[in-house]
Amino acid sequence: MKKISHAMILSLSLAAASLAVAADPVMVGGQSMFPAKDIIDNAVNSADHTTLVAAVKAAGLVDTLKGKGPFTVFAPTNAAFGKLPAGTVDTLVKPESKATLTKILTYHVVPGKYDFDALSKGIAKNNGKLELATASGGKLWFAKNGMHNIHVKDEAGNGANISTYDVYQSNGVINVIDTVLMPK
């Protein structure tokens, strides 16, 4: 039987510990978001995104956001939806508002994978402002607002801050935002 040195055991232990740390999920809405799950399977567990999940279901976008991707979702919190005028969410989730709701929700989705690093590099390459096309066919603009803060501007002139970055999913990434973005 071969002897295993203390150095080798220590090395294996450190390697295992670093893998465990790297695999720690990001917490969103009080729940772990696991990189092996898709956007929908993670979002349904977030207490901060129950309005978004209900809206995605009402718009019939569950299967789309469970698709291969990659997608980047700028996910407004319940508090972000709460900033909308009274009755807006109730009106949007009605069947007769499905087209409008779908346009708003797909406006929060950008094809591709845009984590903090990708957004930051894009902003730096484009003289401080990055423009990205959304899945709805609209545009979003991104600019740095501090060392680790990116501000998002929509077509209506509203702005949102990304409060949680780099929530990796099996089919993309979620960046949590504090304001609902609106297309033209």
mmCIF file with all atom_site columns, N, CA and C in Angstrom, residues 110-134:
data_model
loop_
_atom_site.group_PDB
_atom_site.id
_atom_site.type_symbol
_atom_site.label_atom_id
_atom_site.label_alt_id
_atom_site.label_comp_id
_atom_site.label_asym_id
_atom_site.label_entity_id
_atom_site.label_seq_id
_atom_site.pdbx_PDB_ins_code
_atom_site.Cartn_x
_atom_site.Cartn_y
_atom_site.Cartn_z
_atom_site.occupancy
_atom_site.B_iso_or_equiv
_atom_site.pdbx_formal_charge
_atom_site.auth_seq_id
_atom_site.auth_comp_id
_atom_site.auth_asym_id
_atom_site.auth_atom_id
_atom_site.pdbx_PDB_model_num
ATOM 1  N N  . VAL A 1 110 ? -31.652 40.148 -23.186 1.00 0.00 ? 110 VAL A N  1
ATOM 2  C CA . VAL A 1 110 ? -30.675 40.412 -24.236 1.00 0.00 ? 110 VAL A CA 1
ATOM 3  C C  . VAL A 1 110 ? -30.077 39.072 -24.656 1.00 0.00 ? 110 VAL A C  1
ATOM 4  N N  . PRO A 1 111 ? -30.119 38.750 -25.939 1.00 0.00 ? 111 PRO A N  1
ATOM 5  C CA . PRO A 1 111 ? -29.476 37.515 -26.386 1.00 0.00 ? 111 PRO A CA 1
ATOM 6  C C  . PRO A 1 111 ? -27.973 37.565 -26.080 1.00 0.00 ? 111 PRO A C  1
ATOM 7  N N  . GLY A 1 112 ? -27.427 36.477 -25.594 1.00 0.00 ? 112 GLY A N  1
ATOM 8  C CA . GLY A 1 112 ? -26.013 36.416 -25.229 1.00 0.00 ? 112 GLY A CA 1
ATOM 9  C C  . GLY A 1 112 ? -25.844 36.409 -23.725 1.00 0.00 ? 112 GLY A C  1
ATOM 10 N N  . LYS A 1 113 ? -24.602 36.389 -23.312 1.00 0.00 ? 113 LYS A N  1
ATOM 11 C CA . LYS A 1 113 ? -24.279 36.297 -21.886 1.00 0.00 ? 113 LYS A CA 1
ATOM 12 C C  . LYS A 1 113 ? -23.488 37.541 -21.476 1.00 0.00 ? 113 LYS A C  1
ATOM 13 N N  . TYR A 1 114 ? -24.148 38.453 -20.758 1.00 0.00 ? 114 TYR A N  1
ATOM 14 C CA . TYR A 1 114 ? -23.540 39.713 -20.354 1.00 0.00 ? 114 TYR A CA 1
ATOM 15 C C  . TYR A 1 114 ? -23.466 39.803 -18.834 1.00 0.00 ? 114 TYR A C  1
ATOM 16 N N  . ASP A 1 115 ? -22.349 39.326 -18.305 1.00 0.00 ? 115 ASP A N  1
ATOM 17 C CA . ASP A 1 115 ? -22.103 39.475 -16.876 1.00 0.00 ? 115 ASP A CA 1
ATOM 18 C C  . ASP A 1 115 ? -21.425 40.825 -16.645 1.00 0.00 ? 115 ASP A C  1
ATOM 19 N N  . PHE A 1 116 ? -21.041 41.106 -15.389 1.00 0.00 ? 116 PHE A N  1
ATOM 20 C CA . PHE A 1 116 ? -20.420 42.396 -15.077 1.00 0.00 ? 116 PHE A CA 1
ATOM 21 C C  . PHE A 1 116 ? -19.199 42.659 -15.946 1.00 0.00 ? 116 PHE A C  1
ATOM 22 N N  . ASP A 1 117 ? -18.331 41.650 -16.095 1.00 0.00 ? 117 ASP A N  1
ATOM 23 C CA . ASP A 1 117 ? -17.113 41.839 -16.889 1.00 0.00 ? 117 ASP A CA 1
ATOM 24 C C  . ASP A 1 117 ? -17.421 42.151 -18.348 1.00 0.00 ? 117 ASP A C  1
ATOM 25 N N  . ALA A 1 118 ? -18.349 41.427 -18.950 1.00 0.00 ? 118 ALA A N  1
ATOM 26 C CA . ALA A 1 118 ? -18.695 41.666 -20.359 1.00 0.00 ? 118 ALA A CA 1
ATOM 27 C C  . ALA A 1 118 ? -19.304 43.059 -20.541 1.00 0.00 ? 118 ALA A C  1
ATOM 28 N N  . LEU A 1 119 ? -20.189 43.459 -19.629 1.00 0.00 ? 119 LEU A N  1
ATOM 29 C CA . LEU A 1 119 ? -20.774 44.791 -19.714 1.00 0.00 ? 119 LEU A CA 1
ATOM 30 C C  . LEU A 1 119 ? -19.696 45.864 -19.546 1.00 0.00 ? 119 LEU A C  1
ATOM 31 N N  . SER A 1 120 ? -18.830 45.680 -18.550 1.00 0.00 ? 120 SER A N  1
ATOM 32 C CA . SER A 1 120 ? -17.760 46.659 -18.284 1.00 0.00 ? 120 SER A CA 1
ATOM 33 C C  . SER A 1 120 ? -16.824 46.803 -19.475 1.00 0.00 ? 120 SER A C  1
ATOM 34 N N  . LYS A 1 121 ? -16.428 45.687 -20.061 1.00 0.00 ? 121 LYS A N  1
ATOM 35 C CA . LYS A 1 121 ? -15.540 45.733 -21.227 1.00 0.00 ? 121 LYS A CA 1
ATOM 36 C C  . LYS A 1 121 ? -16.228 46.411 -22.412 1.00 0.00 ? 121 LYS A C  1
ATOM 37 N N  . GLY A 1 122 ? -17.505 46.109 -22.618 1.00 0.00 ? 122 GLY A N  1
ATOM 38 C CA . GLY A 1 122 ? -18.251 46.744 -23.701 1.00 0.00 ? 122 GLY A CA 1
ATOM 39 C C  . GLY A 1 122 ? -18.374 48.247 -23.505 1.00 0.00 ? 122 GLY A C  1
ATOM 40 N N  . ILE A 1 123 ? -18.606 48.652 -22.264 1.00 0.00 ? 123 ILE A N  1
ATOM 41 C CA . ILE A 1 123 ? -18.695 50.079 -21.942 1.00 0.00 ? 123 ILE A CA 1
ATOM 42 C C  . ILE A 1 123 ? -17.351 50.754 -22.210 1.00 0.00 ? 123 ILE A C  1
ATOM 43 N N  . ALA A 1 124 ? -16.267 50.132 -21.773 1.00 0.00 ? 124 ALA A N  1
ATOM 44 C CA . ALA A 1 124 ? -14.926 50.701 -21.965 1.00 0.00 ? 124 ALA A CA 1
ATOM 45 C C  . ALA A 1 124 ? -14.573 50.816 -23.450 1.00 0.00 ? 124 ALA A C  1
ATOM 46 N N  . LYS A 1 125 ? -14.931 49.806 -24.255 1.00 0.00 ? 125 LYS A N  1
ATOM 47 C CA . LYS A 1 125 ? -14.617 49.812 -25.691 1.00 0.00 ? 125 LYS A CA 1
ATOM 48 C C  . LYS A 1 125 ? -15.410 50.865 -26.459 1.00 0.00 ? 125 LYS A C  1
ATOM 49 N N  . ASN A 1 126 ? -16.544 51.271 -25.904 1.00 0.00 ? 126 ASN A N  1
ATOM 50 C CA . ASN A 1 126 ? -17.446 52.186 -26.617 1.00 0.00 ? 126 ASN A CA 1
ATOM 51 C C  . ASN A 1 126 ? -17.510 53.562 -25.961 1.00 0.00 ? 126 ASN A C  1
ATOM 52 N N  . ASN A 1 127 ? -16.370 54.021 -25.483 1.00 0.00 ? 127 ASN A N  1
ATOM 53 C CA . ASN A 1 127 ? -16.260 55.371 -24.911 1.00 0.00 ? 127 ASN A CA 1
ATOM 54 C C  . ASN A 1 127 ? -17.249 55.644 -23.791 1.00 0.00 ? 127 ASN A C  1
ATOM 55 N N  . GLY A 1 128 ? -17.458 54.651 -22.938 1.00 0.00 ? 128 GLY A N  1
ATOM 56 C CA . GLY A 1 128 ? -18.263 54.865 -21.740 1.00 0.00 ? 128 GLY A CA 1
ATOM 57 C C  . GLY A 1 128 ? -19.734 54.558 -21.859 1.00 0.00 ? 128 GLY A C  1
ATOM 58 N N  . LYS A 1 129 ? -20.186 54.069 -23.017 1.00 0.00 ? 129 LYS A N  1
ATOM 59 C CA . LYS A 1 129 ? -21.603 53.776 -23.190 1.00 0.00 ? 129 LYS A CA 1
ATOM 60 C C  . LYS A 1 129 ? -21.765 52.564 -24.104 1.00 0.00 ? 129 LYS A C  1
ATOM 61 N N  . LEU A 1 130 ? -22.491 51.568 -23.634 1.00 0.00 ? 130 LEU A N  1
ATOM 62 C CA . LEU A 1 130 ? -22.726 50.355 -24.406 1.00 0.00 ? 130 LEU A CA 1
ATOM 63 C C  . LEU A 1 130 ? -24.196 50.279 -24.787 1.00 0.00 ? 130 LEU A C  1
ATOM 64 N N  . GLU A 1 131 ? -24.465 50.002 -26.050 1.00 0.00 ? 131 GLU A N  1
ATOM 65 C CA . GLU A 1 131 ? -25.832 49.819 -26.531 1.00 0.00 ? 131 GLU A CA 1
ATOM 66 C C  . GLU A 1 131 ? -26.020 48.353 -26.885 1.00 0.00 ? 131 GLU A C  1
ATOM 67 N N  . LEU A 1 132 ? -27.092 47.754 -26.356 1.00 0.00 ? 132 LEU A N  1
ATOM 68 C CA . LEU A 1 132 ? -27.401 46.360 -26.668 1.00 0.00 ? 132 LEU A CA 1
ATOM 69 C C  . LEU A 1 132 ? -28.832 46.239 -27.171 1.00 0.00 ? 132 LEU A C  1
ATOM 70 N N  . ALA A 1 133 ? -29.032 45.350 -28.131 1.00 0.00 ? 133 ALA A N  1
ATOM 71 C CA . ALA A 1 133 ? -30.367 45.070 -28.654 1.00 0.00 ? 133 ALA A CA 1
ATOM 72 C C  . ALA A 1 133 ? -31.046 44.038 -27.765 1.00 0.00 ? 133 ALA A C  1
ATOM 73 N N  . THR A 1 134 ? -32.322 44.260 -27.494 1.00 0.00 ? 134 THR A N  1
ATOM 74 C CA . THR A 1 134 ? -33.083 43.338 -26.654 1.00 0.00 ? 134 THR A CA 1
ATOM 75 C C  . THR A 1 134 ? -33.812 42.311 -27.514 1.00 0.00 ? 134 THR A C  1
#
